[in-house]
Coordinates of N, CA and C in Angstrom, one line a residue:
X1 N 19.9 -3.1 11.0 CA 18.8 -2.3 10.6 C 18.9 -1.0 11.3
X2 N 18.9 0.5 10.7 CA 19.1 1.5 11.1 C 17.2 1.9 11.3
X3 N 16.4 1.2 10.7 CA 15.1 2.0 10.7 C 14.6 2.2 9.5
X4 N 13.0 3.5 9.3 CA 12.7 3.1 8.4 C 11.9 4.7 8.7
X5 N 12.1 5.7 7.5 CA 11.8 7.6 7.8 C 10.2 7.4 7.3
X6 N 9.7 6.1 7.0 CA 8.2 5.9 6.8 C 7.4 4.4 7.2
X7 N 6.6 4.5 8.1 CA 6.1 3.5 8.5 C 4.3 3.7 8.5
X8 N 4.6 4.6 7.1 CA 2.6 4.9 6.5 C 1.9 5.4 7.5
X9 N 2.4 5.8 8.5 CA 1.6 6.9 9.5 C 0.5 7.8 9.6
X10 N 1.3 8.5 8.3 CA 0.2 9.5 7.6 C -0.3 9.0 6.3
X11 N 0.4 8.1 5.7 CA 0.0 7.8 4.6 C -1.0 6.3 4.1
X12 N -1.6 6.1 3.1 CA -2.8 4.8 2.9 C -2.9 4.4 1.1
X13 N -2.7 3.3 1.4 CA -2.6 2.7 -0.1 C -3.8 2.5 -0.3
X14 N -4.6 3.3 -1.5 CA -5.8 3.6 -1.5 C -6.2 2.9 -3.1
X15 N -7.9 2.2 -3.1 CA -8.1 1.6 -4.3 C -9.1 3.1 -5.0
X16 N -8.8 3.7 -5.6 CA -9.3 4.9 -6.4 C -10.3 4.4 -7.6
X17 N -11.4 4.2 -7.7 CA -12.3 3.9 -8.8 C -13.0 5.5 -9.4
X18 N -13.2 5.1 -10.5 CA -14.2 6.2 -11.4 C -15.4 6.1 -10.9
X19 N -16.1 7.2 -10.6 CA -17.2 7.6 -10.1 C -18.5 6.3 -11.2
X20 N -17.9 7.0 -12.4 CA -19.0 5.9 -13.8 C -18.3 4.7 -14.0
X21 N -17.6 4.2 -13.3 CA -17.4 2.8 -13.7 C -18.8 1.7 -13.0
X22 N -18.7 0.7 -14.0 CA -19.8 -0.3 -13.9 C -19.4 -0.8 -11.6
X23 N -18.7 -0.8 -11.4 CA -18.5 -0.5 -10.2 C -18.9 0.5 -8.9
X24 N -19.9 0.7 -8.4 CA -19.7 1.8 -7.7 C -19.6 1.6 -6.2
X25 N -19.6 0.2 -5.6 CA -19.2 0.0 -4.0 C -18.4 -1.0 -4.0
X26 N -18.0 -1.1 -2.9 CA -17.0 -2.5 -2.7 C -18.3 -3.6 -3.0
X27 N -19.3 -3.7 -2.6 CA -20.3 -4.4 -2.5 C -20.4 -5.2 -3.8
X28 N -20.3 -4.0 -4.8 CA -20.6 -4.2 -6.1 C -19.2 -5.0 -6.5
X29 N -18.3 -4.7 -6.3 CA -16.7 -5.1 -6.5 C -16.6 -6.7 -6.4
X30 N -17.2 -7.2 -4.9 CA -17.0 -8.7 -4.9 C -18.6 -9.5 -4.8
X31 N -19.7 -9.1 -5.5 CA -20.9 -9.7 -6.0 C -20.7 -10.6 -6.4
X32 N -21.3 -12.3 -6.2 CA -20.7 -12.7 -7.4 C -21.8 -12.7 -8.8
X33 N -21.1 -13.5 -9.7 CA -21.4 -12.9 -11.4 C -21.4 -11.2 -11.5
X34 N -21.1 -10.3 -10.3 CA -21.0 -8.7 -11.0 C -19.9 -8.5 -12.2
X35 N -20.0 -7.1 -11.8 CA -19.1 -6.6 -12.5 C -17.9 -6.4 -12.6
X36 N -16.4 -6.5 -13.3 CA -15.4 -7.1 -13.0 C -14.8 -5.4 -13.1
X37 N -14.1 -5.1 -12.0 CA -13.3 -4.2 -11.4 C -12.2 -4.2 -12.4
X38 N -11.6 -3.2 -13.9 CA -11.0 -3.3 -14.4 C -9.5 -2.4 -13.7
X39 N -8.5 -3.1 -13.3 CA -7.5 -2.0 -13.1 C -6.5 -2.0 -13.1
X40 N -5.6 -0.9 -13.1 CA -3.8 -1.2 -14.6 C -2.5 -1.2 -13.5
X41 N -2.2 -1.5 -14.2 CA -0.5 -1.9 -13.4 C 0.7 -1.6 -14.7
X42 N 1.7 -1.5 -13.7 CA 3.3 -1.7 -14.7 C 3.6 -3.1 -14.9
X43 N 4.8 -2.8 -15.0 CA 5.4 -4.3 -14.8 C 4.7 -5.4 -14.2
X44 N 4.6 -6.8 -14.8 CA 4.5 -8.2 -14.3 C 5.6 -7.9 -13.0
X45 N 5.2 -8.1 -11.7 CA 5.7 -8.4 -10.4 C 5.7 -7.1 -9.6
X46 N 5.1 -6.0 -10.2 CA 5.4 -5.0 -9.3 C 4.0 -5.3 -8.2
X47 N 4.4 -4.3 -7.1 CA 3.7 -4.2 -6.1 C 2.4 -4.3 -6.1
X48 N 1.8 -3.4 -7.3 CA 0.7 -2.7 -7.4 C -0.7 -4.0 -7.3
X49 N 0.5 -5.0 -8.4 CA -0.2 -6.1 -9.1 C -0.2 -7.1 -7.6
X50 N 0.4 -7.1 -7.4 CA 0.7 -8.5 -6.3 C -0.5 -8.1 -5.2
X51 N -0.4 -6.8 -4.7 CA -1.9 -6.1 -3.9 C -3.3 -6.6 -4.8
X52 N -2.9 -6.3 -5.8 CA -4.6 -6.5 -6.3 C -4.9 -7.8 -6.4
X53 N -3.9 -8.9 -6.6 CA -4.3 -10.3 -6.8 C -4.6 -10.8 -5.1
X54 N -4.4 -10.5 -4.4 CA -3.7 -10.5 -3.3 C -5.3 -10.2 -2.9
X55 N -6.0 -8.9 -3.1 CA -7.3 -8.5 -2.7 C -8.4 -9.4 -3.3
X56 N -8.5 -9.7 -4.3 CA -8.9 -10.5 -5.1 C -9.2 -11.6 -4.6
X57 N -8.1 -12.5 -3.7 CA -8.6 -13.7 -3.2 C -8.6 -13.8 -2.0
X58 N -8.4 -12.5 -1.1 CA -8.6 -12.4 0.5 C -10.1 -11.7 0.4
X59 N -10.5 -10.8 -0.2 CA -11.8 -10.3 -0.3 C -12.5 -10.6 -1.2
X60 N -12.6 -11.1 -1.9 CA -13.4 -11.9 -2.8 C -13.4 -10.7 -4.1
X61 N -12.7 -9.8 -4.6 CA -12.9 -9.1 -5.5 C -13.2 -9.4 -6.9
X62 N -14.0 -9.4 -7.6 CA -14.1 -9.1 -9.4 C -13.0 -8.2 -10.1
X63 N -11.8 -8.7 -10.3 CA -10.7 -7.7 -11.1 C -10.7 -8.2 -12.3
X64 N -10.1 -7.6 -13.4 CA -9.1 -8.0 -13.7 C -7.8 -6.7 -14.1
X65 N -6.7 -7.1 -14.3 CA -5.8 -6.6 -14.1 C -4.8 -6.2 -15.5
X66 N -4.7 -4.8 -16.1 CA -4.3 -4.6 -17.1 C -2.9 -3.8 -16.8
X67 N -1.7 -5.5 -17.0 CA -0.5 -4.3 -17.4 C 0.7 -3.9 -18.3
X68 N 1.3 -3.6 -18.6 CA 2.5 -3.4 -18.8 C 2.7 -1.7 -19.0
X69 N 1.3 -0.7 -18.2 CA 2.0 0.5 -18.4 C 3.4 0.9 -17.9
X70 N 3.6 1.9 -18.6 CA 5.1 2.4 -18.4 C 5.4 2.6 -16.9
X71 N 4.6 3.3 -16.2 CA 5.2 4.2 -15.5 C 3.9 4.7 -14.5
X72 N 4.0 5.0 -13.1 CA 2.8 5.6 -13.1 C 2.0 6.8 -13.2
X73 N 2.9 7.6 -13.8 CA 1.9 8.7 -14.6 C 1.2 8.5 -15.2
X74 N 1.5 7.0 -16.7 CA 0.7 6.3 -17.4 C -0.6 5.9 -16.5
X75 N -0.1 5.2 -16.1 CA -2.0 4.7 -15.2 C -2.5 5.6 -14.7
X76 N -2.3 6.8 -14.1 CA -2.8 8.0 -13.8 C -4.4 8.3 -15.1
X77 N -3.0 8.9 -16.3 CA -3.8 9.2 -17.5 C -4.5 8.0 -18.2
X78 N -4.6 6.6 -17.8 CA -5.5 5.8 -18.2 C -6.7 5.9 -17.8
X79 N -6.4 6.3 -16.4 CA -7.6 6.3 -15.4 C -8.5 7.4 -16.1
X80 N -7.8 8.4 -16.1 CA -8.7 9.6 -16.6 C -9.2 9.6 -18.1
X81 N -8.5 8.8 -19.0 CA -9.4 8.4 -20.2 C -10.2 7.5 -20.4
X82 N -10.3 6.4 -19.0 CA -11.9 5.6 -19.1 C -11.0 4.4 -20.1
X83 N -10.0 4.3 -19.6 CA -8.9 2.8 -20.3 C -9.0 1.7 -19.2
X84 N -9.2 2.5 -17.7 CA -9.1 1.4 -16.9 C -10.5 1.9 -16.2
X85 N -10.9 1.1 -14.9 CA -11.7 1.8 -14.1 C -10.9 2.0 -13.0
X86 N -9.5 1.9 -12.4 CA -8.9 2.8 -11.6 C -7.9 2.2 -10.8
X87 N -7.6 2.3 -10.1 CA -6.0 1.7 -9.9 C -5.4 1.7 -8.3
X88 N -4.4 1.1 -7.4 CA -4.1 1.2 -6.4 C -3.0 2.1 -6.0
X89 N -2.7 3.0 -5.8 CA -2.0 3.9 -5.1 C -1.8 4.7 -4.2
X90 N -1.0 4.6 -3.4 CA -0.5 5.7 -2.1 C -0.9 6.7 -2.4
X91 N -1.5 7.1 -1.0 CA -2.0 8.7 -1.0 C -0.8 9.7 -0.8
X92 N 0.3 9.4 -0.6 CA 1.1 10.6 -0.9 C 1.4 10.8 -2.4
X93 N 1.8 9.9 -2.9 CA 1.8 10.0 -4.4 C 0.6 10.4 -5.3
X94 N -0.6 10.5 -4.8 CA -1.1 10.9 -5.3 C -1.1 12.3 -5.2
X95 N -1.4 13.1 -4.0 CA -1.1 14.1 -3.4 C 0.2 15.1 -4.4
X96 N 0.9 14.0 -4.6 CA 2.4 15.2 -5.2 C 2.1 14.9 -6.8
X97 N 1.6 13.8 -7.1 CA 1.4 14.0 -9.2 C 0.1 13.6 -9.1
X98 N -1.0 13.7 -8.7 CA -2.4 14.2 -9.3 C -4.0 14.1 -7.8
X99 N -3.0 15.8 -7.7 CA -3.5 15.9 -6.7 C -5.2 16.3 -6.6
X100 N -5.7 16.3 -7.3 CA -6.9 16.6 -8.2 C -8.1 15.5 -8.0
X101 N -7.4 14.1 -8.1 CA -8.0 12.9 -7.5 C -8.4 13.1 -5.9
X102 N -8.1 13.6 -5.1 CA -8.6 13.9 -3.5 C -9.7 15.0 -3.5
X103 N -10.2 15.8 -4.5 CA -11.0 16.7 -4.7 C -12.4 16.2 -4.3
X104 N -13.2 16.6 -3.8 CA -14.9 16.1 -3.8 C -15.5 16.2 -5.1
X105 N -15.4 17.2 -6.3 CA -15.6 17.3 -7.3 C -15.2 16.2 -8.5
X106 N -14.1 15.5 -7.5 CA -13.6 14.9 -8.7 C -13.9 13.5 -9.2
X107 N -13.5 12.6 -10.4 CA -14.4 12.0 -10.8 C -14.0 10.8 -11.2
X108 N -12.9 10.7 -9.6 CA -12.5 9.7 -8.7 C -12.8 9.2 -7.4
X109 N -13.2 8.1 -7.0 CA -13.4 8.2 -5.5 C -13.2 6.7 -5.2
X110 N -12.7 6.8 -3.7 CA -11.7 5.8 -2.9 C -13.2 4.5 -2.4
X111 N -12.8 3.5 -2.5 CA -13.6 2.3 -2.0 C -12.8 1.4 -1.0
X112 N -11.5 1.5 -0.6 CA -11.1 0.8 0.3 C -9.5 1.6 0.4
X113 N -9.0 1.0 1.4 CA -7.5 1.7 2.4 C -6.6 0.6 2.8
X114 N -5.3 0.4 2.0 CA -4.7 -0.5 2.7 C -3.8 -0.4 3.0
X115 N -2.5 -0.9 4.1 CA -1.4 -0.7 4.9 C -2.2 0.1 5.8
X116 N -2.9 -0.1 6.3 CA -3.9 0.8 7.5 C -4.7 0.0 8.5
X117 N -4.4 0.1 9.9 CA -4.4 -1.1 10.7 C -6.2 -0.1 11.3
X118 N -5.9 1.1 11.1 CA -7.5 2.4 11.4 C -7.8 2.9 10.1
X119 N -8.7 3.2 10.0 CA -8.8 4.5 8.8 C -8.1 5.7 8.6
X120 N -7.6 5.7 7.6 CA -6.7 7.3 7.8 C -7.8 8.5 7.9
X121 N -7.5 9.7 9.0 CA -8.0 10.3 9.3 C -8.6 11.8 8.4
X122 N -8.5 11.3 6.9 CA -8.4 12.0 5.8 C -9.8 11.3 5.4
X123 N -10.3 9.7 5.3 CA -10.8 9.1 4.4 C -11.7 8.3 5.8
X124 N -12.5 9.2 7.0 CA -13.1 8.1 7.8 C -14.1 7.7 7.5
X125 N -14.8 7.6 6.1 CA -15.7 6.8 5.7 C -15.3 5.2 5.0
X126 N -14.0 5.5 4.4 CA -13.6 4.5 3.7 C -13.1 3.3 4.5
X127 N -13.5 2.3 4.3 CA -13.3 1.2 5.3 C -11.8 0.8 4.6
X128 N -11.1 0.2 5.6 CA -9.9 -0.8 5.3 C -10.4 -2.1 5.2
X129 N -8.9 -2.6 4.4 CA -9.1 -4.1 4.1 C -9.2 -4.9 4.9
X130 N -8.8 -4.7 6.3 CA -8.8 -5.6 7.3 C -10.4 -5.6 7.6
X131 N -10.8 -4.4 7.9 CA -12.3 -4.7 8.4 C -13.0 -5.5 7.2
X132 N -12.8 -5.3 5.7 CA -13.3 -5.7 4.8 C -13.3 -7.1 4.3
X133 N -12.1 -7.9 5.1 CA -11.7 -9.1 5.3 C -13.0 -10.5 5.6
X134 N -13.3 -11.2 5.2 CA -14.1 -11.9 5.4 C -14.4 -13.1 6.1
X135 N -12.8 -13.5 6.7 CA -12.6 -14.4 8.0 C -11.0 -14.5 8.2
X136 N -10.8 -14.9 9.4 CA -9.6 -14.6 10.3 C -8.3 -14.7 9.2
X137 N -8.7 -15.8 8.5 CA -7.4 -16.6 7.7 C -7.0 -15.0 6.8
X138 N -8.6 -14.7 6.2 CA -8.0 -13.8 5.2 C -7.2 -12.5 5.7
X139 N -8.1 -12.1 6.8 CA -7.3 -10.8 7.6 C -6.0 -10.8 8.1
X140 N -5.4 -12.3 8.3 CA -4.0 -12.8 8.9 C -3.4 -12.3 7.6
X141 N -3.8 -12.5 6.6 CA -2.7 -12.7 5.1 C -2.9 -11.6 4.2
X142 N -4.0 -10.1 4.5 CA -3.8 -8.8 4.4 C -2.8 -8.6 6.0
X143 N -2.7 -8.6 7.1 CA -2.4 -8.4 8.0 C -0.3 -8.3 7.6
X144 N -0.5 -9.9 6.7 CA 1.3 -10.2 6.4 C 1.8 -9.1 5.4
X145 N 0.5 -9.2 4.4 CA 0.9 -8.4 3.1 C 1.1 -6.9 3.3
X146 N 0.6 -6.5 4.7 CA 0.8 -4.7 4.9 C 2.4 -4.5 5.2
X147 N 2.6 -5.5 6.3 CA 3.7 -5.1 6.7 C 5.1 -4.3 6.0
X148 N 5.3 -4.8 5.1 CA 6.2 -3.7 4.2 C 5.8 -2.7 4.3
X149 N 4.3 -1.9 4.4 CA 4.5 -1.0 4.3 C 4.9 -0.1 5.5
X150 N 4.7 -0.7 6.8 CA 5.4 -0.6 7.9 C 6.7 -0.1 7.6
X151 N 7.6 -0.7 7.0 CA 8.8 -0.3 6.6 C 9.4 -0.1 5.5
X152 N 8.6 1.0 4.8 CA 8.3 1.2 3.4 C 9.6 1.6 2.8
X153 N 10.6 2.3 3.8 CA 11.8 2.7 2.9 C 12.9 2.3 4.1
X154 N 13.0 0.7 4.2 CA 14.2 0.7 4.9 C 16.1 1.1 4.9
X155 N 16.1 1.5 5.7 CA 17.7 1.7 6.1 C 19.1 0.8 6.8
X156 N 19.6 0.1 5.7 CA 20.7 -1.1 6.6 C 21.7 -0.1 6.6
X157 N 22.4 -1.0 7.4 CA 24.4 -0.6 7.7 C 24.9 -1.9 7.3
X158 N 26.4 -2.4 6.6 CA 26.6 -3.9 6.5 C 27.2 -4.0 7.4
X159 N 26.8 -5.6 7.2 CA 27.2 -6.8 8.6 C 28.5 -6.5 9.2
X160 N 28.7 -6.7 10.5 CA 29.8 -6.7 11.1 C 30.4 -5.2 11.7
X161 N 29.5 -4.0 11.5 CA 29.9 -3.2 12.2 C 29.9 -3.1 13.2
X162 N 31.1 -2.6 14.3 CA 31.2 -2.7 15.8 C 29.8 -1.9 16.7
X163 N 29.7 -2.8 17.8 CA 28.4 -2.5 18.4 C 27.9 -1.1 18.8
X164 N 29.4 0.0 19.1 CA 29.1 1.0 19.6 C 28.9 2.0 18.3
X165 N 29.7 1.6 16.8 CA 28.7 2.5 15.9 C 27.8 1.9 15.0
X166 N 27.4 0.8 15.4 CA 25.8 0.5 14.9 C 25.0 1.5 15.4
X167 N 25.1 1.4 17.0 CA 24.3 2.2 17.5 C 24.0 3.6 17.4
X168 N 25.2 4.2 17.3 CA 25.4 5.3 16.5 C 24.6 5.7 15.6
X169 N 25.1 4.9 14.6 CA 24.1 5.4 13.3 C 22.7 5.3 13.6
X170 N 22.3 4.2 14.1 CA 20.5 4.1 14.5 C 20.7 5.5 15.2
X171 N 21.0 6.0 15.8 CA 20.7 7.4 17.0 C 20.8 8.3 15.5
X172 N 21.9 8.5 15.0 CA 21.8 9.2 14.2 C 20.6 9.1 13.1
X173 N 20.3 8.1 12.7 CA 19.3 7.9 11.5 C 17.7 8.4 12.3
X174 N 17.3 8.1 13.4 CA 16.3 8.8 14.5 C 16.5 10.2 14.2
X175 N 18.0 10.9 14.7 CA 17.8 11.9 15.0 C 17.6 12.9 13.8
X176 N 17.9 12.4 12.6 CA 17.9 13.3 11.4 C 16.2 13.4 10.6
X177 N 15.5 12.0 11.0 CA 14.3 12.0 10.5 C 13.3 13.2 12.0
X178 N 14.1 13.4 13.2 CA 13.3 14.3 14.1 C 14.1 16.1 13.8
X179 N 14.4 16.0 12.4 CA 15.4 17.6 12.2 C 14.0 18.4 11.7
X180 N 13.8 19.2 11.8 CA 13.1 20.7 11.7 C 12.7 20.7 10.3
X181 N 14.5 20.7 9.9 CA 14.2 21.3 9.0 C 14.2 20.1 7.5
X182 N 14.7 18.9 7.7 CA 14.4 17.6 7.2 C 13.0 17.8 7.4
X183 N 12.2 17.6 8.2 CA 10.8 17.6 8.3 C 10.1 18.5 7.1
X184 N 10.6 19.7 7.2 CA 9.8 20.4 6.5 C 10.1 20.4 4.9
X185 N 11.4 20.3 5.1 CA 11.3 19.9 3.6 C 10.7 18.6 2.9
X186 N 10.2 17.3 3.6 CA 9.5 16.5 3.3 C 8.6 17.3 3.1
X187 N 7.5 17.9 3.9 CA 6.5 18.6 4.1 C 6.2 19.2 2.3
X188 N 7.2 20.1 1.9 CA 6.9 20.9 0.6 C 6.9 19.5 -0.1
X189 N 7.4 18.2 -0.2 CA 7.6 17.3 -1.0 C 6.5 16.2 -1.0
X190 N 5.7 16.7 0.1 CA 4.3 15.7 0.3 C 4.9 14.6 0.8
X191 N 6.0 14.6 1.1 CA 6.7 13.0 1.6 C 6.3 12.5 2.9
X192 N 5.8 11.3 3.5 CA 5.7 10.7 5.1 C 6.6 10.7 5.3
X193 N 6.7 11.8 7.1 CA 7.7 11.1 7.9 C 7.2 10.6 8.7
X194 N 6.8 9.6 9.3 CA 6.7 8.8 9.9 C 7.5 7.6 10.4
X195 N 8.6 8.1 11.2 CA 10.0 6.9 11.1 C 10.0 5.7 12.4
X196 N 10.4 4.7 12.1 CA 10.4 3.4 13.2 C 12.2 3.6 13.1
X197 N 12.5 3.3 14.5 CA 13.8 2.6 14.4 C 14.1 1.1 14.1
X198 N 15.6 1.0 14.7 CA 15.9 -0.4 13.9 C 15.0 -1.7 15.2
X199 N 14.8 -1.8 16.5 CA 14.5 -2.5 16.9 C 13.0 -2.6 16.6
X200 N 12.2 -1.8 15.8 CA 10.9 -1.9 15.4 C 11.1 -2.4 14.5
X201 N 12.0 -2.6 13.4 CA 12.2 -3.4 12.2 C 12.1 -4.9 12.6
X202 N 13.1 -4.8 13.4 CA 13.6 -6.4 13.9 C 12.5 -7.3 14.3
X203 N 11.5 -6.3 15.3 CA 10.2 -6.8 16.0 C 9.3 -7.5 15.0
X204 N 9.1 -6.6 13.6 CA 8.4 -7.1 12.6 C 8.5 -7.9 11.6
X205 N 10.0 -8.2 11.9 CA 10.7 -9.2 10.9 C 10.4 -10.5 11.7
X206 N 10.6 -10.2 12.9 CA 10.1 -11.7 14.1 C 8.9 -12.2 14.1
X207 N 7.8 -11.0 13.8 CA 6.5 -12.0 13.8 C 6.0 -12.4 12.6
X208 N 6.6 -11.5 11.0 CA 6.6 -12.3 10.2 C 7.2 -13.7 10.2
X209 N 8.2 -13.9 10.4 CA 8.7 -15.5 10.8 C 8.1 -16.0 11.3
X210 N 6.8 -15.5 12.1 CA 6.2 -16.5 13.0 C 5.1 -16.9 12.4
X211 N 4.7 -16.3 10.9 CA 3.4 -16.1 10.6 C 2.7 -18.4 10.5
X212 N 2.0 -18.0 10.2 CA 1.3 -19.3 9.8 C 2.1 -19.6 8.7
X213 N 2.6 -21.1 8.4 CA 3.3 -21.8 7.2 C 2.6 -21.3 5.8
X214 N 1.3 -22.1 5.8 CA 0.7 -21.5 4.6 C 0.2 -20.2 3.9
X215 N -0.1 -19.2 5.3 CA 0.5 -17.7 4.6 C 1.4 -17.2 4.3
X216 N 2.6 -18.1 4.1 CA 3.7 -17.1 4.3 C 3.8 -18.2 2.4
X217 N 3.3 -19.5 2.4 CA 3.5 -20.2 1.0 C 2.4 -19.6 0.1
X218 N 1.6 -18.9 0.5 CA 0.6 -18.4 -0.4 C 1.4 -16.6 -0.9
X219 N 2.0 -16.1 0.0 CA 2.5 -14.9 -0.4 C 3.7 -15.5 -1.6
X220 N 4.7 -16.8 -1.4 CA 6.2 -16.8 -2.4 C 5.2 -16.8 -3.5
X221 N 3.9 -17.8 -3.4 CA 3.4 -18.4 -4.9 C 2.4 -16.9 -5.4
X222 N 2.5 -16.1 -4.7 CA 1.5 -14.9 -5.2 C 2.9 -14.3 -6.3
X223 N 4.0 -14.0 -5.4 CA 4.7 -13.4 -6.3 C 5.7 -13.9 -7.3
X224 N 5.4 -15.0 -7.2 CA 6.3 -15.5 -8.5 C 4.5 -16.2 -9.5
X225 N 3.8 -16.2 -9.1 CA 2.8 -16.0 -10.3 C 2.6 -14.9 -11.1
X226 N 2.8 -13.6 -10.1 CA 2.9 -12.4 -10.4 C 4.0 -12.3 -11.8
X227 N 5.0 -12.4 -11.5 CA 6.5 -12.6 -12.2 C 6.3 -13.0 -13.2
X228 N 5.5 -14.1 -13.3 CA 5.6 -15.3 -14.7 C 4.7 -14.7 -15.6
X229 N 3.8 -13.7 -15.3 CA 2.6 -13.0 -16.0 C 1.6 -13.9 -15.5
X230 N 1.1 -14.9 -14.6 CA 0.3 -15.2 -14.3 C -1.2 -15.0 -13.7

């Protein structure tokens, strides 16, 4: 493991609802008999989906879930024609294709924050999922489900490279995510740098193995329900 040039530092996987949707608080979101929180996805098994099922039965949410959009610019413009009532997406991504949604004007607004162990310091009214968690068990199995994004875009070397340029490269892969001018070209690209090295990878791979049995059997069966179109 060489590391990882984003570990969501600056960045928060945010649930973006329509101001007029039959929804207007989390409150309202997991009522029971409310209103069912409509919101779209790609692909059977992508991320997006596995988070929302995932929220759904750690927080008690009213969803349901519409997908097979193409792409996410597609859910973007669903959102904005009142097809969905709104969708889960990183705040960098939104920031670089529809930056318009972060506006106070606009006629989108955030009800929860996830891969966020605090509130991003962009959104301190919006509570995270952990606080929004409703007992230990559930906050342990938001707690499993963030960690990817801990290591949102990891970096290997293959097996068997000699010890002194493993090391290497880790120093090297550090030192290019601390370059000036790498930095700033993220910067024009809206991109997180926020980078972990490789022994911070390893750390988190360890305590996922350590997690509780049944959280870690409720995460295989989330994503292969996900898969099946379930």
């Amino acid at each position: 493991w060489l590391g990882s040039p984003s570990s969501y530092g600056d960045d928060a996987y945010l649930l973006f609802v329509r101001k007029d949707a039959n929804v207007k608080t989390f409150e309202d979101a997991r009522k029971p008999g409310g209103p069912k929180l409509i919101l779209g996805g790609t692909a059977e098994g992508a991320t997006g989906n596995d988070i929302a099922i995932l929220l759904r039965d750690a927080l008690g949410i009213n969803l349901q879930i519409i997908t097979g959009y193409p792409d996410s610019g597609a859910l973007f413009l669903a959102a904005d024609r009142k097809e969905i009532d709104g969708r889960l997406v990183g705040m960098s991504a939104v920031n670089s294709s529809k930056s318009e949604w972060m506006n106070k004007d606009s006629n989108m607004h955030e009800l929860m924050q996830f891969a966020r162990i605090t509130r991003h310091p962009a959104f301190p009214d919006v509570p995270t999922a952990r606080e929004l968690a409703r007992d230990d068990r559930s906050r342990a199995l938001i707690e499993i489900a963030e960690m990817p994004y801990t290591l949102s875009r990891p970096f290997v070397a293959p097996p068997g490279i000699p010890e002194d340029r493993a090391k290497a490269l880790q120093k090297a892969f550090m030192d290019v995510n601390a370059d000036p001018d790498y930095i700033e070209d993220a910067k024009k690209l809206k991109i997180d740098i926020s980078p972990i090295d490789g022994q911070a990878v390893l750390s988190m791979i360890d305590r996922l193995s350590k997690s509780p049995p049944d959280l870690l059997e409720y995460m295989k069966k989330l994503q292969g329900e996900n898969k099946e179109g379930g």
